[in-house]
Amino acid sequence: MARSYIEFVQTQNVDWELQSDGSEIKRLNVDPVDGEETYIVRYPAGYAAADRGLEDRAEEYLVLDGDIRVGGRMQRYHCYGFTPRGESAGGRETEGGATLLVFRYGRSDPNSASGASEALAVDPATLAWDMSPSVAHIAHLRLARKVLRLGPNDSSRTFLLIGLPHGIPDRPEMPAEIHDHFEEMFMLQGEMWTPEGLIRPGAYFYRPAEIVHGPHVSEAGFFQIMRAGANYVRTTWTDPLPLPIGQPYAPKIPEGTPAGWTRPWSGGGAF
Ligand SMILES: [Fe+2]
């Protein structure tokens, strides 16, 4: 079973669920068969947990808030980590509390298993932005990237992406995009206009392959974490479409999505 198409929800609208260890979780998207999953987890101040043993699914995370020691390493604001399936992440403890965005890979995914993938712990603040120009269709966004992880066998790419403010083309139309791989996004800061409405901090989408999406423009600029199901985003372009500035919120959500997830949201804060 594949993961569902959801584009987009403001995760502020998703309720926290208390877990048995005292942490709280917002489950955003899951494949119930293979266990591929994306969630936000909030560890309370003073949380401490022993090593939970070998992971049955690779775990990839970005610290959204606070700091947490994972396997003995202090991971602060926006630090990134990856533990392959079949390896241990070590214990985790936080003095002041921490909130993590977590991506779990599937239980049967060969590319995120120990041997195929290596454990990573990175402070992205130490990486340089790749500011090489984008293709002409999206040059108006003035994009820069920091690649956090490239999965083996062209399986995935996890990266931070920024676009400068005033990212509007000097024409009233531009093409939309199609990829032959999934894309997934969490908005850390800023805003982006889409045909589904205005993405704000805390917005999330999971978009399977072959979904037509965009055009995208940004008046305020943006900072997001993205995942793609390939090492390099492969795009085919549609005929030009009107720019989506001012589009009302019109999310594409799977059947059974709680009604509260799609409440209009215009507040600040990412989670
Ligand atoms: Fe895309």
PDB file of C-alpha atoms and ligand atoms in Angstrom:
ATOM      1  CA  MET A   1       0.000   0.000   0.000  1.00  0.00           C
ATOM      2  CA  ALA A   2       1.374   3.374  -0.918  1.00  0.00           C
ATOM      3  CA  ARG A   3       1.224   6.509   1.178  1.00  0.00           C
ATOM      4  CA  SER A   4      -1.717   8.858   0.590  1.00  0.00           C
ATOM      5  CA  TYR A   5      -1.613  12.111  -1.322  1.00  0.00           C
ATOM      6  CA  ILE A   6      -2.095  15.037   1.039  1.00  0.00           C
ATOM      7  CA  GLU A   7      -1.462  18.625  -0.084  1.00  0.00           C
ATOM      8  CA  PHE A   8      -1.481  20.447   2.187  1.00  0.00           C
ATOM      9  CA  VAL A   9      -2.365  20.691   5.883  1.00  0.00           C
ATOM     10  CA  GLN A  10      -1.211  23.155   8.515  1.00  0.00           C
ATOM     11  CA  THR A  11       0.065  20.796  11.189  1.00  0.00           C
ATOM     12  CA  GLN A  12      -0.992  23.239  13.921  1.00  0.00           C
ATOM     13  CA  ASN A  13      -4.456  21.778  13.247  1.00  0.00           C
ATOM     14  CA  VAL A  14      -3.370  18.196  14.016  1.00  0.00           C
ATOM     15  CA  ASP A  15      -3.952  17.125  17.625  1.00  0.00           C
ATOM     16  CA  TRP A  16      -1.126  15.834  19.780  1.00  0.00           C
ATOM     17  CA  GLU A  17      -1.504  12.214  20.911  1.00  0.00           C
ATOM     18  CA  LEU A  18       0.052  11.287  24.225  1.00  0.00           C
ATOM     19  CA  GLN A  19       2.341   8.251  24.036  1.00  0.00           C
ATOM     20  CA  SER A  20       3.138   5.783  26.817  1.00  0.00           C
ATOM     21  CA  ASP A  21       6.648   7.211  27.322  1.00  0.00           C
ATOM     22  CA  GLY A  22       5.317  10.726  28.010  1.00  0.00           C
ATOM     23  CA  SER A  23       6.135  12.122  24.568  1.00  0.00           C
ATOM     24  CA  GLU A  24       3.413  13.458  22.272  1.00  0.00           C
ATOM     25  CA  ILE A  25       3.032  12.783  18.574  1.00  0.00           C
ATOM     26  CA  LYS A  26       1.264  14.165  15.508  1.00  0.00           C
ATOM     27  CA  ARG A  27       0.997  11.476  12.827  1.00  0.00           C
ATOM     28  CA  LEU A  28       0.862  13.184   9.443  1.00  0.00           C
ATOM     29  CA  ASN A  29       1.089  10.423   6.853  1.00  0.00           C
ATOM     30  CA  VAL A  30       1.595   6.678   7.091  1.00  0.00           C
ATOM     31  CA  ASP A  31       1.751   3.533   5.013  1.00  0.00           C
ATOM     32  CA  PRO A  32       0.140   1.073   7.442  1.00  0.00           C
ATOM     33  CA  VAL A  33       1.582  -1.926   5.611  1.00  0.00           C
ATOM     34  CA  ASP A  34       5.286  -1.113   5.316  1.00  0.00           C
ATOM     35  CA  GLY A  35       5.470   1.431   8.138  1.00  0.00           C
ATOM     36  CA  GLU A  36       6.769   4.354   6.111  1.00  0.00           C
ATOM     37  CA  GLU A  37       5.600   7.326   8.143  1.00  0.00           C
ATOM     38  CA  THR A  38       6.037  11.019   8.877  1.00  0.00           C
ATOM     39  CA  TYR A  39       5.268  12.528  12.264  1.00  0.00           C
ATOM     40  CA  ILE A  40       6.163  15.306  14.672  1.00  0.00           C
ATOM     41  CA  VAL A  41       7.214  14.184  18.142  1.00  0.00           C
ATOM     42  CA  ARG A  42       7.494  16.407  21.198  1.00  0.00           C
ATOM     43  CA  TYR A  43       9.644  15.236  24.072  1.00  0.00           C
ATOM     44  CA  PRO A  44       8.842  16.977  27.385  1.00  0.00           C
ATOM     45  CA  ALA A  45      11.484  18.679  29.541  1.00  0.00           C
ATOM     46  CA  GLY A  46      13.417  16.060  31.479  1.00  0.00           C
ATOM     47  CA  TYR A  47      12.601  13.264  29.050  1.00  0.00           C
ATOM     48  CA  ALA A  48      15.115  10.420  29.096  1.00  0.00           C
ATOM     49  CA  ALA A  49      14.847   7.082  27.310  1.00  0.00           C
ATOM     50  CA  ALA A  50      17.302   4.235  27.051  1.00  0.00           C
ATOM     51  CA  ASP A  51      18.435   2.899  23.692  1.00  0.00           C
ATOM     52  CA  ARG A  52      15.347   1.288  22.149  1.00  0.00           C
ATOM     53  CA  GLY A  53      17.417  -1.352  20.337  1.00  0.00           C
ATOM     54  CA  LEU A  54      17.774  -2.012  16.637  1.00  0.00           C
ATOM     55  CA  GLU A  55      15.420   0.116  14.567  1.00  0.00           C
ATOM     56  CA  ASP A  56      12.815  -1.810  12.555  1.00  0.00           C
ATOM     57  CA  ARG A  57      12.512   1.209  10.231  1.00  0.00           C
ATOM     58  CA  ALA A  58      15.172   3.775   9.392  1.00  0.00           C
ATOM     59  CA  GLU A  59      14.629   7.015  11.308  1.00  0.00           C
ATOM     60  CA  GLU A  60      15.438  10.422   9.858  1.00  0.00           C
ATOM     61  CA  TYR A  61      14.789  13.609  11.807  1.00  0.00           C
ATOM     62  CA  LEU A  62      15.211  17.362  11.977  1.00  0.00           C
ATOM     63  CA  VAL A  63      15.098  19.158  15.326  1.00  0.00           C
ATOM     64  CA  LEU A  64      12.365  21.780  15.037  1.00  0.00           C
ATOM     65  CA  ASP A  65      12.734  23.198  18.516  1.00  0.00           C
ATOM     66  CA  GLY A  66      14.808  22.732  21.674  1.00  0.00           C
ATOM     67  CA  ASP A  67      17.744  20.388  21.920  1.00  0.00           C
ATOM     68  CA  ILE A  68      18.134  16.694  22.582  1.00  0.00           C
ATOM     69  CA  ARG A  69      21.016  14.323  23.128  1.00  0.00           C
ATOM     70  CA  VAL A  70      20.700  11.340  20.747  1.00  0.00           C
ATOM     71  CA  GLY A  71      23.196   8.524  21.176  1.00  0.00           C
ATOM     72  CA  GLY A  72      25.346  10.882  23.253  1.00  0.00           C
ATOM     73  CA  ARG A  73      25.466  13.659  20.655  1.00  0.00           C
ATOM     74  CA  MET A  74      23.790  16.981  21.377  1.00  0.00           C
ATOM     75  CA  GLN A  75      21.402  17.820  18.549  1.00  0.00           C
ATOM     76  CA  ARG A  76      20.261  21.431  18.610  1.00  0.00           C
ATOM     77  CA  TYR A  77      17.875  23.585  16.580  1.00  0.00           C
ATOM     78  CA  HIS A  78      17.686  22.291  12.988  1.00  0.00           C
ATOM     79  CA  CYS A  79      20.208  19.503  13.559  1.00  0.00           C
ATOM     80  CA  TYR A  80      19.628  16.441  11.414  1.00  0.00           C
ATOM     81  CA  GLY A  81      20.060  12.720  11.999  1.00  0.00           C
ATOM     82  CA  PHE A  82      19.580   9.413  10.205  1.00  0.00           C
ATOM     83  CA  THR A  83      19.720   5.902  11.662  1.00  0.00           C
ATOM     84  CA  PRO A  84      19.480   2.971   9.232  1.00  0.00           C
ATOM     85  CA  ARG A  85      17.088   0.114   9.824  1.00  0.00           C
ATOM     86  CA  GLY A  86      18.919  -2.586  11.771  1.00  0.00           C
ATOM     87  CA  GLU A  87      21.083  -0.141  13.736  1.00  0.00           C
ATOM     88  CA  SER A  88      20.563   1.546  17.077  1.00  0.00           C
ATOM     89  CA  ALA A  89      20.194   5.292  17.563  1.00  0.00           C
ATOM     90  CA  GLY A  90      21.249   5.112  21.229  1.00  0.00           C
ATOM     91  CA  GLY A  91      19.428   6.667  24.145  1.00  0.00           C
ATOM     92  CA  ARG A  92      17.876  10.097  24.008  1.00  0.00           C
ATOM     93  CA  GLU A  93      17.471  12.723  26.677  1.00  0.00           C
ATOM     94  CA  THR A  94      16.486  16.364  26.775  1.00  0.00           C
ATOM     95  CA  GLU A  95      16.709  18.803  29.644  1.00  0.00           C
ATOM     96  CA  GLY A  96      14.464  21.534  28.318  1.00  0.00           C
ATOM     97  CA  GLY A  97      12.346  19.523  25.872  1.00  0.00           C
ATOM     98  CA  ALA A  98      12.596  19.124  22.112  1.00  0.00           C
ATOM     99  CA  THR A  99      10.345  18.800  19.071  1.00  0.00           C
ATOM    100  CA  LEU A 100      11.454  16.677  16.111  1.00  0.00           C
ATOM    101  CA  LEU A 101      10.081  16.159  12.629  1.00  0.00           C
ATOM    102  CA  VAL A 102      10.583  12.451  11.910  1.00  0.00           C
ATOM    103  CA  PHE A 103      10.555  10.479   8.685  1.00  0.00           C
ATOM    104  CA  ARG A 104      10.403   6.694   9.004  1.00  0.00           C
ATOM    105  CA  TYR A 105      11.346   4.589   6.010  1.00  0.00           C
ATOM    106  CA  GLY A 106       9.540   1.363   5.144  1.00  0.00           C
ATOM    107  CA  ARG A 107      10.327  -1.920   6.897  1.00  0.00           C
ATOM    108  CA  SER A 108      11.083  -3.622   3.590  1.00  0.00           C
ATOM    109  CA  ASP A 109      12.978  -0.721   1.974  1.00  0.00           C
ATOM    110  CA  PRO A 110      16.421  -2.099   1.058  1.00  0.00           C
ATOM    111  CA  ASN A 111      18.023   1.319   0.558  1.00  0.00           C
ATOM    112  CA  SER A 112      17.573   2.591   4.121  1.00  0.00           C
ATOM    113  CA  ALA A 113      18.894  -0.579   5.790  1.00  0.00           C
ATOM    114  CA  SER A 114      22.218  -1.004   7.552  1.00  0.00           C
ATOM    115  CA  GLY A 115      24.898  -1.844   5.008  1.00  0.00           C
ATOM    116  CA  ALA A 116      23.161   0.110   2.248  1.00  0.00           C
ATOM    117  CA  SER A 117      22.971   3.348   4.272  1.00  0.00           C
ATOM    118  CA  GLU A 118      25.164   4.911   6.933  1.00  0.00           C
ATOM    119  CA  ALA A 119      24.136   6.652  10.132  1.00  0.00           C
ATOM    120  CA  LEU A 120      24.375  10.455   9.924  1.00  0.00           C
ATOM    121  CA  ALA A 121      24.329  13.323  12.400  1.00  0.00           C
ATOM    122  CA  VAL A 122      24.748  16.773  10.898  1.00  0.00           C
ATOM    123  CA  ASP A 123      24.410  20.349  12.040  1.00  0.00           C
ATOM    124  CA  PRO A 124      23.213  21.976   8.799  1.00  0.00           C
ATOM    125  CA  ALA A 125      24.458  25.351  10.041  1.00  0.00           C
ATOM    126  CA  THR A 126      27.961  24.057   9.212  1.00  0.00           C
ATOM    127  CA  LEU A 127      27.064  23.283   5.570  1.00  0.00           C
ATOM    128  CA  ALA A 128      27.340  25.764   2.701  1.00  0.00           C
ATOM    129  CA  TRP A 129      24.267  26.697   0.688  1.00  0.00           C
ATOM    130  CA  ASP A 130      24.323  25.420  -2.895  1.00  0.00           C
ATOM    131  CA  MET A 131      23.258  28.557  -4.722  1.00  0.00           C
ATOM    132  CA  SER A 132      23.684  27.270  -8.267  1.00  0.00           C
ATOM    133  CA  PRO A 133      20.900  28.639 -10.497  1.00  0.00           C
ATOM    134  CA  SER A 134      17.713  26.663 -11.067  1.00  0.00           C
ATOM    135  CA  VAL A 135      16.156  25.991 -14.461  1.00  0.00           C
ATOM    136  CA  ALA A 136      14.481  29.004 -16.080  1.00  0.00           C
ATOM    137  CA  HIS A 137      10.910  27.925 -15.173  1.00  0.00           C
ATOM    138  CA  ILE A 138      11.585  28.388 -11.442  1.00  0.00           C
ATOM    139  CA  ALA A 139      14.466  30.892 -11.569  1.00  0.00           C
ATOM    140  CA  HIS A 140      12.157  33.535 -10.043  1.00  0.00           C
ATOM    141  CA  LEU A 141      12.205  31.657  -6.715  1.00  0.00           C
ATOM    142  CA  ARG A 142      15.995  32.278  -6.339  1.00  0.00           C
ATOM    143  CA  LEU A 143      16.484  28.869  -4.711  1.00  0.00           C
ATOM    144  CA  ALA A 144      19.398  27.606  -2.602  1.00  0.00           C
ATOM    145  CA  ARG A 145      19.792  24.149  -1.077  1.00  0.00           C
ATOM    146  CA  LYS A 146      21.629  22.160   1.549  1.00  0.00           C
ATOM    147  CA  VAL A 147      21.552  18.429   0.847  1.00  0.00           C
ATOM    148  CA  LEU A 148      21.313  16.479   4.098  1.00  0.00           C
ATOM    149  CA  ARG A 149      21.223  12.976   2.679  1.00  0.00           C
ATOM    150  CA  LEU A 150      21.262  11.173  -0.663  1.00  0.00           C
ATOM    151  CA  GLY A 151      19.891   7.624  -0.468  1.00  0.00           C
ATOM    152  CA  PRO A 152      21.788   4.881  -2.316  1.00  0.00           C
ATOM    153  CA  ASN A 153      20.653   3.630  -5.731  1.00  0.00           C
ATOM    154  CA  ASP A 154      19.000   6.966  -6.549  1.00  0.00           C
ATOM    155  CA  SER A 155      16.406   6.195  -3.861  1.00  0.00           C
ATOM    156  CA  SER A 156      15.952   9.530  -2.100  1.00  0.00           C
ATOM    157  CA  ARG A 157      17.165  13.019  -1.358  1.00  0.00           C
ATOM    158  CA  THR A 158      16.552  14.990   1.831  1.00  0.00           C
ATOM    159  CA  PHE A 159      17.381  18.668   1.673  1.00  0.00           C
ATOM    160  CA  LEU A 160      16.750  22.118   3.041  1.00  0.00           C
ATOM    161  CA  LEU A 161      15.449  24.558   0.470  1.00  0.00           C
ATOM    162  CA  ILE A 162      15.148  28.314   0.645  1.00  0.00           C
ATOM    163  CA  GLY A 163      13.688  30.827  -1.762  1.00  0.00           C
ATOM    164  CA  LEU A 164      14.242  34.574  -1.565  1.00  0.00           C
ATOM    165  CA  PRO A 165      11.383  37.013  -0.960  1.00  0.00           C
ATOM    166  CA  HIS A 166       9.814  38.592  -4.048  1.00  0.00           C
ATOM    167  CA  GLY A 167       9.921  35.242  -5.857  1.00  0.00           C
ATOM    168  CA  ILE A 168       7.369  36.206  -8.492  1.00  0.00           C
ATOM    169  CA  PRO A 169       8.031  35.820 -12.224  1.00  0.00           C
ATOM    170  CA  ASP A 170       7.667  38.819 -14.486  1.00  0.00           C
ATOM    171  CA  ARG A 171       4.908  37.078 -16.473  1.00  0.00           C
ATOM    172  CA  PRO A 172       1.327  36.129 -15.502  1.00  0.00           C
ATOM    173  CA  GLU A 173       1.707  32.411 -16.215  1.00  0.00           C
ATOM    174  CA  MET A 174       4.225  29.629 -15.677  1.00  0.00           C
ATOM    175  CA  PRO A 175       4.212  25.833 -16.090  1.00  0.00           C
ATOM    176  CA  ALA A 176       3.366  23.331 -13.378  1.00  0.00           C
ATOM    177  CA  GLU A 177       5.592  20.343 -12.528  1.00  0.00           C
ATOM    178  CA  ILE A 178       5.371  16.567 -12.687  1.00  0.00           C
ATOM    179  CA  HIS A 179       7.939  14.170 -11.191  1.00  0.00           C
ATOM    180  CA  ASP A 180       8.312  10.418 -11.537  1.00  0.00           C
ATOM    181  CA  HIS A 181       9.069  10.241  -7.797  1.00  0.00           C
ATOM    182  CA  PHE A 182       7.395  11.405  -4.577  1.00  0.00           C
ATOM    183  CA  GLU A 183       7.944  14.761  -2.900  1.00  0.00           C
ATOM    184  CA  GLU A 184       7.340  15.606   0.738  1.00  0.00           C
ATOM    185  CA  MET A 185       7.650  18.967   2.468  1.00  0.00           C
ATOM    186  CA  PHE A 186       7.431  20.684   5.846  1.00  0.00           C
ATOM    187  CA  MET A 187       7.532  24.483   5.877  1.00  0.00           C
ATOM    188  CA  LEU A 188       9.899  25.868   8.502  1.00  0.00           C
ATOM    189  CA  GLN A 189       9.552  29.570   7.776  1.00  0.00           C
ATOM    190  CA  GLY A 190       8.002  31.868   5.214  1.00  0.00           C
ATOM    191  CA  GLU A 191       5.172  31.451   2.747  1.00  0.00           C
ATOM    192  CA  MET A 192       4.467  30.067  -0.710  1.00  0.00           C
ATOM    193  CA  TRP A 193       1.441  30.466  -2.963  1.00  0.00           C
ATOM    194  CA  THR A 194       0.155  27.264  -4.524  1.00  0.00           C
ATOM    195  CA  PRO A 195      -3.057  26.295  -6.354  1.00  0.00           C
ATOM    196  CA  GLU A 196      -4.084  24.727  -2.996  1.00  0.00           C
ATOM    197  CA  GLY A 197      -3.696  28.043  -1.165  1.00  0.00           C
ATOM    198  CA  LEU A 198      -1.015  29.828   0.846  1.00  0.00           C
ATOM    199  CA  ILE A 199       1.484  27.511   2.523  1.00  0.00           C
ATOM    200  CA  ARG A 200       2.581  28.938   5.878  1.00  0.00           C
ATOM    201  CA  PRO A 201       5.082  27.758   8.505  1.00  0.00           C
ATOM    202  CA  GLY A 202       4.018  24.331   9.759  1.00  0.00           C
ATOM    203  CA  ALA A 203       2.463  23.293   6.437  1.00  0.00           C
ATOM    204  CA  TYR A 204       2.987  19.703   5.317  1.00  0.00           C
ATOM    205  CA  PHE A 205       2.428  17.783   2.110  1.00  0.00           C
ATOM    206  CA  TYR A 206       3.174  14.308   0.763  1.00  0.00           C
ATOM    207  CA  ARG A 207       2.821  14.084  -2.987  1.00  0.00           C
ATOM    208  CA  PRO A 208       3.171  10.711  -4.754  1.00  0.00           C
ATOM    209  CA  ALA A 209       4.781  10.443  -8.201  1.00  0.00           C
ATOM    210  CA  GLU A 210       3.014  11.781 -11.295  1.00  0.00           C
ATOM    211  CA  ILE A 211       0.889  14.405  -9.484  1.00  0.00           C
ATOM    212  CA  VAL A 212       0.711  17.690 -11.399  1.00  0.00           C
ATOM    213  CA  HIS A 213       1.625  20.476  -8.961  1.00  0.00           C
ATOM    214  CA  GLY A 214       2.243  24.195  -9.041  1.00  0.00           C
ATOM    215  CA  PRO A 215       2.873  26.745 -10.227  1.00  0.00           C
ATOM    216  CA  HIS A 216       4.522  28.051  -7.065  1.00  0.00           C
ATOM    217  CA  VAL A 217       5.501  31.613  -6.259  1.00  0.00           C
ATOM    218  CA  SER A 218       6.557  33.294  -3.017  1.00  0.00           C
ATOM    219  CA  GLU A 219       6.110  36.911  -2.021  1.00  0.00           C
ATOM    220  CA  ALA A 220       7.578  36.460   1.473  1.00  0.00           C
ATOM    221  CA  GLY A 221      10.317  33.921   0.733  1.00  0.00           C
ATOM    222  CA  PHE A 222      10.473  30.497   2.411  1.00  0.00           C
ATOM    223  CA  PHE A 223      12.608  27.911   4.194  1.00  0.00           C
ATOM    224  CA  GLN A 224      11.536  24.271   4.062  1.00  0.00           C
ATOM    225  CA  ILE A 225      12.741  20.717   4.458  1.00  0.00           C
ATOM    226  CA  MET A 226      11.975  18.527   1.479  1.00  0.00           C
ATOM    227  CA  ARG A 227      12.325  14.884   0.600  1.00  0.00           C
ATOM    228  CA  ALA A 228      12.212  13.418  -2.878  1.00  0.00           C
ATOM    229  CA  GLY A 229      12.205   9.805  -4.058  1.00  0.00           C
ATOM    230  CA  ALA A 230      15.307  10.286  -6.201  1.00  0.00           C
ATOM    231  CA  ASN A 231      18.783  11.783  -5.788  1.00  0.00           C
ATOM    232  CA  TYR A 232      17.932  14.659  -8.118  1.00  0.00           C
ATOM    233  CA  VAL A 233      14.470  16.060  -8.671  1.00  0.00           C
ATOM    234  CA  ARG A 234      13.393  15.084 -12.193  1.00  0.00           C
ATOM    235  CA  THR A 235      10.762  17.378 -13.651  1.00  0.00           C
ATOM    236  CA  THR A 236       8.597  17.527 -16.723  1.00  0.00           C
ATOM    237  CA  TRP A 237       6.683  20.756 -17.249  1.00  0.00           C
ATOM    238  CA  THR A 238       3.078  21.366 -18.254  1.00  0.00           C
ATOM    239  CA  ASP A 239       1.761  24.155 -20.441  1.00  0.00           C
ATOM    240  CA  PRO A 240       1.761  27.535 -18.651  1.00  0.00           C
ATOM    241  CA  LEU A 241      -0.920  28.085 -15.985  1.00  0.00           C
ATOM    242  CA  PRO A 242      -2.009  31.261 -14.167  1.00  0.00           C
ATOM    243  CA  LEU A 243       0.032  32.241 -11.100  1.00  0.00           C
ATOM    244  CA  PRO A 244      -1.728  31.090  -7.895  1.00  0.00           C
ATOM    245  CA  ILE A 245      -1.459  34.352  -5.936  1.00  0.00           C
ATOM    246  CA  GLY A 246      -4.596  34.814  -3.820  1.00  0.00           C
ATOM    247  CA  GLN A 247      -5.900  31.259  -4.266  1.00  0.00           C
ATOM    248  CA  PRO A 248      -8.188  30.204  -1.387  1.00  0.00           C
ATOM    249  CA  TYR A 249      -7.246  27.186   0.711  1.00  0.00           C
ATOM    250  CA  ALA A 250      -8.362  24.082  -1.228  1.00  0.00           C
ATOM    251  CA  PRO A 251      -6.429  21.081   0.106  1.00  0.00           C
ATOM    252  CA  LYS A 252      -6.266  17.653  -1.492  1.00  0.00           C
ATOM    253  CA  ILE A 253      -6.707  15.214   1.351  1.00  0.00           C
ATOM    254  CA  PRO A 254      -7.225  11.472   1.668  1.00  0.00           C
ATOM    255  CA  GLU A 255     -10.617  10.110   2.604  1.00  0.00           C
ATOM    256  CA  GLY A 256     -10.965   9.871   6.366  1.00  0.00           C
ATOM    257  CA  THR A 257      -8.808  12.912   7.153  1.00  0.00           C
ATOM    258  CA  PRO A 258     -10.192  14.482  10.361  1.00  0.00           C
ATOM    259  CA  ALA A 259     -12.222  17.591   9.538  1.00  0.00           C
ATOM    260  CA  GLY A 260     -10.180  19.668  11.962  1.00  0.00           C
ATOM    261  CA  TRP A 261      -7.010  19.184   9.896  1.00  0.00           C
ATOM    262  CA  THR A 262      -8.292  21.514   7.195  1.00  0.00           C
ATOM    263  CA  ARG A 263      -9.445  24.407   9.332  1.00  0.00           C
ATOM    264  CA  PRO A 264      -8.299  27.727   7.905  1.00  0.00           C
ATOM    265  CA  TRP A 265      -5.016  28.701   9.567  1.00  0.00           C
ATOM    266  CA  SER A 266      -3.383  32.091   9.587  1.00  0.00           C
ATOM    267  CA  GLY A 267      -1.468  32.085  12.861  1.00  0.00           C
ATOM    268  CA  GLY A 268       2.269  32.213  13.430  1.00  0.00           C
ATOM    269  CA  GLY A 269       4.588  29.484  14.668  1.00  0.00           C
ATOM    270  CA  ALA A 270       5.452  26.305  12.839  1.00  0.00           C
ATOM    271  CA  PHE A 271       3.929  23.639  15.130  1.00  0.00           C
TER     272      PHE A 271
HETATM  273 FE    FE B   1       7.920  19.525  -7.390  1.00  0.00          FE
END
